[in-house]
Coordinates of C-alpha atoms in Angstrom, one line a residue:
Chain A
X1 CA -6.4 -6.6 32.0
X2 CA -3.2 -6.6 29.3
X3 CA -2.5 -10.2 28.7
X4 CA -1.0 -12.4 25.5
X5 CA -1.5 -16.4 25.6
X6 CA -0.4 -18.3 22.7
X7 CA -1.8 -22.1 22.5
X8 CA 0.0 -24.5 20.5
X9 CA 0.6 -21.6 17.7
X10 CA 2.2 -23.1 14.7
X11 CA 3.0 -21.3 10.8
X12 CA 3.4 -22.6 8.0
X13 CA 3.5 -21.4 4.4
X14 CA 4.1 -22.6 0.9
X15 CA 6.8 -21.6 -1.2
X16 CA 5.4 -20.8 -4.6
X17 CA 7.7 -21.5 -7.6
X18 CA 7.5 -17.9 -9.3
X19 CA 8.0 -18.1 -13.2
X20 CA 9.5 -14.7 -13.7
X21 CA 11.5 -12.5 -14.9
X22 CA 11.4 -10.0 -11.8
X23 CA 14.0 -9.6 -9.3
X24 CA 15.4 -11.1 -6.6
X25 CA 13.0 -13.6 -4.2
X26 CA 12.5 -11.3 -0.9
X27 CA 9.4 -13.9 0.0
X28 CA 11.9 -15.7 2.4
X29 CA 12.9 -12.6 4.1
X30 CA 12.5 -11.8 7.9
X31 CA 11.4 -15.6 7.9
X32 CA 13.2 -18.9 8.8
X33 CA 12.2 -22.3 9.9
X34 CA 12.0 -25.4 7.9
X35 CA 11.8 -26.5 4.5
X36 CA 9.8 -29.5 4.1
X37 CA 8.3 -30.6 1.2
X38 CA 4.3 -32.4 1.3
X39 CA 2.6 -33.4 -1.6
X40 CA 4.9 -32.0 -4.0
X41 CA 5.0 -28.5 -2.6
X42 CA 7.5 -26.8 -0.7
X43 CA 6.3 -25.7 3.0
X44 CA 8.0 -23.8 5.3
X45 CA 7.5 -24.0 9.1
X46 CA 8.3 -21.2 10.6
X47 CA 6.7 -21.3 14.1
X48 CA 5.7 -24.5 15.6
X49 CA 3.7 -25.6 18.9
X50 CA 4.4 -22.5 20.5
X51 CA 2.9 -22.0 23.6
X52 CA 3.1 -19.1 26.6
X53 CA 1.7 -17.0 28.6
X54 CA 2.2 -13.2 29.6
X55 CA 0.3 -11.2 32.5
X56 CA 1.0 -7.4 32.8
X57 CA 4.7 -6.9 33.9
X58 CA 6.1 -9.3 31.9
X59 CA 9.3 -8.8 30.2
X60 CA 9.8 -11.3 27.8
X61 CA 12.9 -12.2 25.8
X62 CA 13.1 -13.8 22.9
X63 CA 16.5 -15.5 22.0
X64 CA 17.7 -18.0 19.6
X65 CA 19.9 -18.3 16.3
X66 CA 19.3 -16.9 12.8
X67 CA 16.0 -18.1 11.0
X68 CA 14.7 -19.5 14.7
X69 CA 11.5 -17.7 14.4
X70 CA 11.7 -14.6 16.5
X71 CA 10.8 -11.9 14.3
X72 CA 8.4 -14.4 12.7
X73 CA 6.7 -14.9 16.5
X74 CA 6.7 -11.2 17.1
X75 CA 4.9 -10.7 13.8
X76 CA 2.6 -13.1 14.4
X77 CA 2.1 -11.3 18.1
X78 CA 1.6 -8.0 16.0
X79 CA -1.0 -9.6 13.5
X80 CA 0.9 -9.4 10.6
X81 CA 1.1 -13.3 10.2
X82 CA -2.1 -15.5 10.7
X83 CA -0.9 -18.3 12.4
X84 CA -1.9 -21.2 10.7
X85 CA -2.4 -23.6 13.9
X86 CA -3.4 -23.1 17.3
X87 CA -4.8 -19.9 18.9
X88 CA -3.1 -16.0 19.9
X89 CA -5.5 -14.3 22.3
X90 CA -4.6 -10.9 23.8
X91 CA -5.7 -8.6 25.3
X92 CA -4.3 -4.7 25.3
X93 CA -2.9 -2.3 22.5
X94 CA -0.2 -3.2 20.7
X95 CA 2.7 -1.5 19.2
X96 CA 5.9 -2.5 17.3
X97 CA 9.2 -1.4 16.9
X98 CA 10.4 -3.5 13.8
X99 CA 11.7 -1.0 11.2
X100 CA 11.6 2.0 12.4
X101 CA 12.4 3.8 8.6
X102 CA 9.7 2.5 7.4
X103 CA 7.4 5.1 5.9
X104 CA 9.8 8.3 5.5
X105 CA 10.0 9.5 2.6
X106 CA 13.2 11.4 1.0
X107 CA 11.1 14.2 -0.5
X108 CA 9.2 15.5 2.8
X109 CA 10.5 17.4 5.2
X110 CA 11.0 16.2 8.4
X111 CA 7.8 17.3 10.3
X112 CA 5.5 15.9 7.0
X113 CA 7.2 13.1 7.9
X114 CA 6.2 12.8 11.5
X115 CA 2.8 13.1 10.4
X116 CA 2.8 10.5 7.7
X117 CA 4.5 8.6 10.5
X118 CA 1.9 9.5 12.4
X119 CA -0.8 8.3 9.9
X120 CA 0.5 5.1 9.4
X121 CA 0.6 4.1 13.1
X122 CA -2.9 5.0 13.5
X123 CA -2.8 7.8 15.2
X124 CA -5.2 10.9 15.6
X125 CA -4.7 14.2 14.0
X126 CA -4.7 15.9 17.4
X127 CA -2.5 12.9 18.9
X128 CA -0.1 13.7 15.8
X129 CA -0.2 18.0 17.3
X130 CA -0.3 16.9 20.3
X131 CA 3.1 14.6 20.0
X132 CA 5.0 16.8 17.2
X133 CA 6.8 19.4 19.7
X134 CA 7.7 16.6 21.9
X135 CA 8.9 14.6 18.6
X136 CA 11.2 17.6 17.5
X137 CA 12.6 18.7 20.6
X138 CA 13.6 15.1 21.6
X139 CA 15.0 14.3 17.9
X140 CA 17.4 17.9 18.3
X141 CA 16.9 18.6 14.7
X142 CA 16.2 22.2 15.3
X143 CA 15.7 24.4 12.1
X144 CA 16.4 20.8 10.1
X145 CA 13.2 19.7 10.5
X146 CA 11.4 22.0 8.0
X147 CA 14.1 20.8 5.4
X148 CA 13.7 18.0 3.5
X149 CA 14.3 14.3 4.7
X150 CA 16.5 13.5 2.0
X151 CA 18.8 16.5 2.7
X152 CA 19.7 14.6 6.6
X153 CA 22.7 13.2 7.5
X154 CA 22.4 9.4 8.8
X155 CA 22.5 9.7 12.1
X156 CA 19.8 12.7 12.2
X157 CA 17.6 10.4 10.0
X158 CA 18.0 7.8 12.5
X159 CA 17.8 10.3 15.4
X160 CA 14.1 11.4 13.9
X161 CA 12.9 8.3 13.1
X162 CA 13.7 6.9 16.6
X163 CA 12.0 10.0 18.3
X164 CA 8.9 9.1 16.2
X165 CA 8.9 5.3 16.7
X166 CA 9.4 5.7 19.7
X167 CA 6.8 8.4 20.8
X168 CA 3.6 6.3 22.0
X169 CA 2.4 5.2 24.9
X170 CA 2.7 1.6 24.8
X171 CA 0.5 -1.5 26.7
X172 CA 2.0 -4.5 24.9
X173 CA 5.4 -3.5 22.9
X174 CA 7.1 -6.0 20.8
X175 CA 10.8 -4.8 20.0
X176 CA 12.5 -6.6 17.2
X177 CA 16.3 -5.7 18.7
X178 CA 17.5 -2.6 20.4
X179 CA 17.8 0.4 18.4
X180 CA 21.1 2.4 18.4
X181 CA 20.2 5.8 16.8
X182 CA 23.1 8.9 16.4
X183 CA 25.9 9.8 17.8
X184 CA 27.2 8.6 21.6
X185 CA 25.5 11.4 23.8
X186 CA 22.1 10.7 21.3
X187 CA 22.5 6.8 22.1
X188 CA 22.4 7.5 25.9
X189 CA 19.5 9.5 26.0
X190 CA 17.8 6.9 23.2
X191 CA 18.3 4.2 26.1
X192 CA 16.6 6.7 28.6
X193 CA 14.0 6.2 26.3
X194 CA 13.4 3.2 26.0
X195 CA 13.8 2.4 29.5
X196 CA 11.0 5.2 30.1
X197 CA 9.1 3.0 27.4
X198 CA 9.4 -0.6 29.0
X199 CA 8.5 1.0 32.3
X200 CA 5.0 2.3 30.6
X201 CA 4.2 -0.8 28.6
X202 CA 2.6 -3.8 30.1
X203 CA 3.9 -6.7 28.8
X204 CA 7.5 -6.4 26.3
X205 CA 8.5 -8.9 24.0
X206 CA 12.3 -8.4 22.9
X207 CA 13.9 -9.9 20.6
X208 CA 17.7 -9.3 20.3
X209 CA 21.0 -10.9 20.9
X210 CA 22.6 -8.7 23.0
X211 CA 23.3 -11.0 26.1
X212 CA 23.7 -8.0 28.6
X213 CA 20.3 -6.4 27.5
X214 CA 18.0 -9.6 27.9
X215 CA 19.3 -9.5 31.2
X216 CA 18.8 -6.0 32.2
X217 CA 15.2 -6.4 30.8
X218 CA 13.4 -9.3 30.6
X219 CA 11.9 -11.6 33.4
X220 CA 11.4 -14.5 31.3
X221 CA 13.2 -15.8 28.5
X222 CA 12.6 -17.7 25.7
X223 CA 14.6 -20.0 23.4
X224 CA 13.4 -20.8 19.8
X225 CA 15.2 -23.6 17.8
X226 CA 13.6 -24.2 14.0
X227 CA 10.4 -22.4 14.6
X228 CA 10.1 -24.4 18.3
X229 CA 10.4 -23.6 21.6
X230 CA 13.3 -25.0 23.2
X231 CA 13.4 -23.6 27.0
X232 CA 11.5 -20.9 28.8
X233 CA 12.7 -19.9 32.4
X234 CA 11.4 -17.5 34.4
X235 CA 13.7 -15.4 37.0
X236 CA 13.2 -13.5 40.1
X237 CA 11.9 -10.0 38.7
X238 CA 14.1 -6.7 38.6
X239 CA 13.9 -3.4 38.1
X240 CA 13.5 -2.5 34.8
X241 CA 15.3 1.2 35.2
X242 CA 18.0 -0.3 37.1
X243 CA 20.2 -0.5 34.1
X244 CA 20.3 2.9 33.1
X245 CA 23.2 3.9 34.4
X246 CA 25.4 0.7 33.1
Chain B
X1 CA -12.7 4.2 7.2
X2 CA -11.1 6.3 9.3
X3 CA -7.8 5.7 7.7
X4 CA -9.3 7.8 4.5
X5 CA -6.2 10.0 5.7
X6 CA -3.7 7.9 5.7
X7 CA -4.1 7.2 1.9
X8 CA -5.0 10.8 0.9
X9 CA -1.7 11.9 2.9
X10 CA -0.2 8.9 0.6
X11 CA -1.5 9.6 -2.3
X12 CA -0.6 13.2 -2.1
X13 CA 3.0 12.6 -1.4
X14 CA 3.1 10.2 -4.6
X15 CA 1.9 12.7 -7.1
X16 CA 4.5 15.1 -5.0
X17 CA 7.4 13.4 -5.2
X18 CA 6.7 12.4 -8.9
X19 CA 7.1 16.1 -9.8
X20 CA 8.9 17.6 -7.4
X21 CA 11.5 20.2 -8.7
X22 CA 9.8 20.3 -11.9
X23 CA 9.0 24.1 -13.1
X24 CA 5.8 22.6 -14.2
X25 CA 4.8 20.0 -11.6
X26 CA 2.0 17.8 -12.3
X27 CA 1.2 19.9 -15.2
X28 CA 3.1 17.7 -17.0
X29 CA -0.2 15.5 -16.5
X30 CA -1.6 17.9 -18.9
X31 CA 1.2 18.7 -21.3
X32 CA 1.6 14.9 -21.8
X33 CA -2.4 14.7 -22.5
X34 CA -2.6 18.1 -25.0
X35 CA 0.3 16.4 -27.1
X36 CA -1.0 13.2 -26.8
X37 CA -4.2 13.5 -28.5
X38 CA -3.3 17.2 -30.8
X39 CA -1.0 14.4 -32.1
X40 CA -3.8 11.8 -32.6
X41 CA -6.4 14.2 -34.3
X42 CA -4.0 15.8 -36.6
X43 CA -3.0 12.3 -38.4
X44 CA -6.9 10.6 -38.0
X45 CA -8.6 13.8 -39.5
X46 CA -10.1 13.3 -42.8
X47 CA -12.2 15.0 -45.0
X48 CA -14.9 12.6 -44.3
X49 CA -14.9 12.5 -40.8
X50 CA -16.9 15.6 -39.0
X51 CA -14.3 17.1 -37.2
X52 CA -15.6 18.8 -34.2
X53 CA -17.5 15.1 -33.5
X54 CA -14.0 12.9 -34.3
X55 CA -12.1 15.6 -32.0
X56 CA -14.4 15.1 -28.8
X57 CA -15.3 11.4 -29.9
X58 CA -11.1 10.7 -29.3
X59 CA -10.6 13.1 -26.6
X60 CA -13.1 12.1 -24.6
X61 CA -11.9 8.2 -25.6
X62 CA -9.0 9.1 -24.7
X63 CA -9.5 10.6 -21.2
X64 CA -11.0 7.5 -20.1
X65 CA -8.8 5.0 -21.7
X66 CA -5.7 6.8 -20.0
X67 CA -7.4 6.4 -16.9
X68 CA -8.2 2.8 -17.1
X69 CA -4.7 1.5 -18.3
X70 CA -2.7 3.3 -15.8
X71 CA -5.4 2.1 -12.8
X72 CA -4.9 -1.6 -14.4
X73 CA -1.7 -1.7 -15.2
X74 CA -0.7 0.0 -11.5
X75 CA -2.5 -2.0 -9.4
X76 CA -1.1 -5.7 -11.2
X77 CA 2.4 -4.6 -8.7
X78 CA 0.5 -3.3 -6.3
X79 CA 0.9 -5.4 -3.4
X80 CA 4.2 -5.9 -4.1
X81 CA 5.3 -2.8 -4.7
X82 CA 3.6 -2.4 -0.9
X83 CA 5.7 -4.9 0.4
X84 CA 7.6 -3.5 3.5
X85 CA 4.0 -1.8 4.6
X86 CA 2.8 -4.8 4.3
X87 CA 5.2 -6.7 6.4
X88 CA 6.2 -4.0 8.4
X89 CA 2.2 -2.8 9.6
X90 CA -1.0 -3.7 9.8
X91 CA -3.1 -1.0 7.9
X92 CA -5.8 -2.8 6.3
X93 CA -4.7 -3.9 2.3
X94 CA -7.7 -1.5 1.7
X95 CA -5.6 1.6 2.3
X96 CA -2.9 0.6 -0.5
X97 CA -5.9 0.3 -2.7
X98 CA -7.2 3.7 -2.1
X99 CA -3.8 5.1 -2.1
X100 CA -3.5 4.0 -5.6
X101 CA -7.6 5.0 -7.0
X102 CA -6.6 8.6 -5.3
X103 CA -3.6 9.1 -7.1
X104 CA -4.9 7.7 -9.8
X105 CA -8.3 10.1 -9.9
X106 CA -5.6 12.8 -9.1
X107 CA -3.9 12.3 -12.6
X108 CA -7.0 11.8 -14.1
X109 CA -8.6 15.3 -13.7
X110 CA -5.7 16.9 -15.0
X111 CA -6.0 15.3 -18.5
X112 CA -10.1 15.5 -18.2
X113 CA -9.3 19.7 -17.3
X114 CA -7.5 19.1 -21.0
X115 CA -10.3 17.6 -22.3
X116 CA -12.0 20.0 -21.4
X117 CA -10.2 22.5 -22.9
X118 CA -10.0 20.5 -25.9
X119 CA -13.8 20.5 -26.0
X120 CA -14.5 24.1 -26.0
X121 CA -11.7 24.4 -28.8
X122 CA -12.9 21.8 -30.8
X123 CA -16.2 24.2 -31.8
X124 CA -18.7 21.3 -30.7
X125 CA -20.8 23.9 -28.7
X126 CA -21.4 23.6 -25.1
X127 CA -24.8 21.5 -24.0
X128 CA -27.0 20.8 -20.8
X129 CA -26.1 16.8 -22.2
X130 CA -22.5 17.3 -21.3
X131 CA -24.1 16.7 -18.1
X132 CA -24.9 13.2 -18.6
X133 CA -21.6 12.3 -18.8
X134 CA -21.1 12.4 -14.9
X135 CA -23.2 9.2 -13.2
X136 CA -20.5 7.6 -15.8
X137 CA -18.2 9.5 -14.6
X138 CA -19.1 8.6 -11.3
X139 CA -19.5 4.9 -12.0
X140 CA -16.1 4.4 -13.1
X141 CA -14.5 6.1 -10.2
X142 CA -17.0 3.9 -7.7
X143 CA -15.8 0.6 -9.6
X144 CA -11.9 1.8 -9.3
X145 CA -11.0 0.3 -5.9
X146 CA -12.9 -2.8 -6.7
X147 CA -11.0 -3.2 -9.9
X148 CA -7.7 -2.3 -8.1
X149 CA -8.1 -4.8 -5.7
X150 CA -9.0 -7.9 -8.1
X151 CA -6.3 -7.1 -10.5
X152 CA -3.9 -6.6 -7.4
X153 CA -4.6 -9.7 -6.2
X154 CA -4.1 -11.2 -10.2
X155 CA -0.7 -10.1 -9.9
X156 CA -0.2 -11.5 -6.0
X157 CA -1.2 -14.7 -6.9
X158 CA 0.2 -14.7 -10.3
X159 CA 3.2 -12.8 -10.6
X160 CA 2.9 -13.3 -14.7
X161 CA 0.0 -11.3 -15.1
X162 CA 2.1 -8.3 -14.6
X163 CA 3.4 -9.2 -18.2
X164 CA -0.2 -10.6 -19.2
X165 CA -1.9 -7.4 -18.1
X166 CA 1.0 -4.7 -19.8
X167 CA 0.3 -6.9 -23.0
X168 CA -3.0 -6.6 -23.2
X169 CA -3.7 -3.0 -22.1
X170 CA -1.1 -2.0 -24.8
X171 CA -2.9 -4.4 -27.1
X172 CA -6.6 -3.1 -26.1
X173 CA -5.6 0.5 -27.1
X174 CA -6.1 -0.1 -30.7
X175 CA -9.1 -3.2 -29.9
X176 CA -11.3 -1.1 -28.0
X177 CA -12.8 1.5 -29.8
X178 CA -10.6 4.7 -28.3
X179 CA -9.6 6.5 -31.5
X180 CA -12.1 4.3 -34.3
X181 CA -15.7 4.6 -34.1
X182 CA -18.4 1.6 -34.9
X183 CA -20.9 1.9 -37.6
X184 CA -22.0 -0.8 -37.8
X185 CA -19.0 -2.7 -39.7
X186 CA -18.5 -6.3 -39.2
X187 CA -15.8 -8.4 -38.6
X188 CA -13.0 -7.9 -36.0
X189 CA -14.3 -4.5 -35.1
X190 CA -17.8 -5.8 -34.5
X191 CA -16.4 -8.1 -32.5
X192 CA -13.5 -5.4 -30.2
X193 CA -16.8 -3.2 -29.9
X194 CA -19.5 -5.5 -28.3
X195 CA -17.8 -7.9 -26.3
X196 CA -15.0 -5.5 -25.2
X197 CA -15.8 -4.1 -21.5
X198 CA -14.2 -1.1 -22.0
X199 CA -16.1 -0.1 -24.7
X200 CA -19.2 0.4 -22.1
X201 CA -16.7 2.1 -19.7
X202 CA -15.9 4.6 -22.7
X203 CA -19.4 4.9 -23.8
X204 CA -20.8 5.8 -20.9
X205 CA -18.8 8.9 -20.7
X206 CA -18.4 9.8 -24.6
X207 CA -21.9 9.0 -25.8
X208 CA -23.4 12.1 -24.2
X209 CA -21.1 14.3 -25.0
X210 CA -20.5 12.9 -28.8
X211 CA -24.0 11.9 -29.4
X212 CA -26.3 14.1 -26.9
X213 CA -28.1 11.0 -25.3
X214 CA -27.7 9.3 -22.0
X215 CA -26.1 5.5 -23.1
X216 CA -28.8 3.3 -21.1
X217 CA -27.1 0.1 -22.6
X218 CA -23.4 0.5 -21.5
X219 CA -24.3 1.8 -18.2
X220 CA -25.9 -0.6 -17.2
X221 CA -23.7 -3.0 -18.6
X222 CA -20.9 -0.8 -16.3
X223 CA -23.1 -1.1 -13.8
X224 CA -23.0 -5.0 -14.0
X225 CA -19.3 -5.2 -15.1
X226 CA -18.5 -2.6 -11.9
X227 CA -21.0 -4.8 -9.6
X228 CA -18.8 -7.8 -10.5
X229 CA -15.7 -6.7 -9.5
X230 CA -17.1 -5.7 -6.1
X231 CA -18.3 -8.8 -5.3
X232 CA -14.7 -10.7 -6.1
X233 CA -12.9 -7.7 -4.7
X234 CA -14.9 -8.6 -1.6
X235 CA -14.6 -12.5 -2.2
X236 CA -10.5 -11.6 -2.2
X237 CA -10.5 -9.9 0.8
X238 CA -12.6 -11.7 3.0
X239 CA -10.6 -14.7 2.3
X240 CA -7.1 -14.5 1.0
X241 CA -6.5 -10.9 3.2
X242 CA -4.3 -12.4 5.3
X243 CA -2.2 -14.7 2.5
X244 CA -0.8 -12.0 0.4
X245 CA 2.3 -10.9 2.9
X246 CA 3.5 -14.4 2.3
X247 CA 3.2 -13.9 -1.5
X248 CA 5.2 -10.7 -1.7

């Protein structure tokens, strides 16, 4: 049974002083909250006393200004942040959509790519065959995608690295904003997509602030203030695919 | 450990894109190696030093020291250099670590291929002993990820040691007994020979090979030195695993 329950989750971490002479402090980035101070050392609380709870079917919205916490919560969903209060128990696969560059590299060509892709999310070698003709046709790179990464324009970067995000088969997916890859008849079928995606997966956590999207998605939504929770609603469920054709 | 091919398919991609549209690729490895140490034994050859023995005594030193300073001073930026995989996934902090001992071994057997090469030129004569060399050989690449991981955690935690470490390596190439050999002298140099590590990670691979006996002493001190950093590079990743993507 695919299920995520957060009790009482909080996160909090110190900010170290660095003494050095290396570039510019990313530590804080992708994170907000606040900045307290206790016992002399800066601590930031980026999630705190969150609680939920998600059953199969579930379309969840997060929503909420700047440096609220939602990419923070969706991290900590995905296991890249250890809470450091309360518990996070769930129950199905997981999969992400944060940055869906990461990973590619300039020098490969684009079907290396798709496997190192691959690689990194986990997958199989024969899930990585078994995907890569689906990958390629959906991406329309054609002859491209034996030429090196580096040699793509932007939007067929984009347009591959969306079709290999994008190419799993999701039980809980965790969407840090909606993805706008290519050119206008590209961006259509992307949304096809991804509609074909949140009908597959479970339980969707969404993070975005596009108004007309958390309401053509989610069921429940969710607002973060300073790392807290500051209203969750529920409304009457919809159909997911309805807003295709908007 | 079924990710082994997620750092292999790294690793190889890294030495890749390091060379790539180069005429000679990563035999630049080698080139840099061969010029490297033809430079070192043409201006430390004396009259009074053997020749064939000095030539394999600081290629061989050579080899190995190569190897450890790049591993070293690599992994001190490693997890930051890792960042958005580390924020942006959840492989294990394990597969950065192999990524960098593959590449790393990678580079390596291209200058130990001109060692090699060296070797047979150098007129020492080809021996069953060479073949002792290689449960040194062996030790040293078994220690690498442990080492990795401590001194990538060093530079987590401590973002000086980056500057610490570079000093020191650079400082440790004329300390540890790469390109001078101990005969019993006193002083510094009896000090830079016995309670330097990396003279026991040098020995155990030279001695055979210079002196035609297997080096009981330094491997097992290796052996300890090696079982050490295991046991913290364990200690680090049990425990502070999950606190290094808020350090980077």
């Amino acid at each position: 049974m695919i299920s995520v329950k957060l009790d009482n989750v909080g996160l909090a971490y110190r900010l170290y002083e660095k003494l050095t002479l290396t570039a510019p402090d990313r530590r804080l980035g992708g994170l907000g909250g606040k900045i307290g101070r206790s016992g002399g050392k800066q601590v930031v609380q980026a999630l705190e006393d969150v609680s939920f709870e998600l059953k199969a079917g579930d379309r969840l919205g997060l929503v909420g200004p700047n440096g609220a916490g939602k990419t923070t919560l969706l991290k900590v969903l995905y296991g890249i942040y250890q809470p450091s209060a309360g518990t996070v128990a769930i129950e199905g696969k997981v999969d992400a959509l944060f940055n869906i560059n990461i990973g590619f590299r300039p020098e490969a060509t684009g079907r290396r790519n798709i496997v190192l892709r691959g690689l990194i999310s986990g997958w199989t070698e024969a899930e990585i065959q078994e995907k890569m003709p689906e990958i390629i046709a959906f991406s329309e790179l054609g002859d491209f995608i034996d030429v090196p990464f580096k040699t793509y324009s932007q939007g067929m970067a984009a347009r591959l690295a969306f079709s290999a995000a994008t190419a799993l088969d999701p039980e809980i997916l965790l969407m840090d904003e909606w993805i706008g890859a290519g050119d206008a008849t590209f961006q259509e079928k992307a949304k096809r997509r991804m509609d074909e995606l949140a009908e597959k997966a479970g339980i969707i956590v969404l993070a975005s602030h596009n108004e007309s999207l958390l309401e053509s998605v989610c069921t429940k939504r969710m607002t973060l203030k300073n790392g807290r929770v500051e209203s969750l609603t529920t409304k009457p469920a919809k159909r997911v695919g309805a807003r295709a054709k908007s | 450990m079924r990710l082994h091919r997620v750092w292999i398919a790294l690793a190889h991609e890294d030495i890749g894109d390091q060379h790539r549209r180069t005429t000679l690729g990563p035999l630049w490895l080698l080139v840099n190696y061969l010029l490297f140490i033809g430079t070192f034994i043409f201006v430390f050859k004396t009259k009074d030093t053997d020749s064939a023995g000095y030539t394999a005594y600081a290629s061989i030193g050579l080899v190995v020291w190569f190897y450890l300073m790049e591993m070293i001073s690599l992994s001190v930026p490693l997890f930051s250099r890792e960042g958005s995989f580390i924020q942006g996934t959840r492989l294990p902090l394990f597969v950065y670590v192999m990524r960098l001992t593959v590449q790393c071994i990678i580079r390596a057997a291209y200058s130990v291929a001109g060692c090699i090469v060296i070797l047979l030129l150098s007129g020492l004569g080809i021996s069953m002993e060479w073949l002792l060399s290689i449960p040194g050989l062996l030790l040293i690449v078994l220690a690498t990820p442990a080492i990795v991981t401590v001194f990538a955690f060093l530079g987590a935690f401590f973002p000086d040691a980056q500057f610490i470490v570079g000093n020191i390596m650079r400082v440790g190439t004329f300390l540890t007994p790469v390109f001078w050999a101990y005969h019993g002298q006193g002083g510094i140099q009896n000090y830079a020979y016995h309670w330097n590590p990396f003279t026991y990670f040098l020995e155990v691979v030279r001695a055979p090979i210079a002196s035609g006996e297997f080096p009981m002493h330094p491997f097992i001190v290796t052996a300890y030195i090696s079982l050490a950093f295991w046991a913290i590079a364990l200690l680090l990743l049990g425990r502070y695993r999950k606190r290094v993507v808020f350090l980077i």
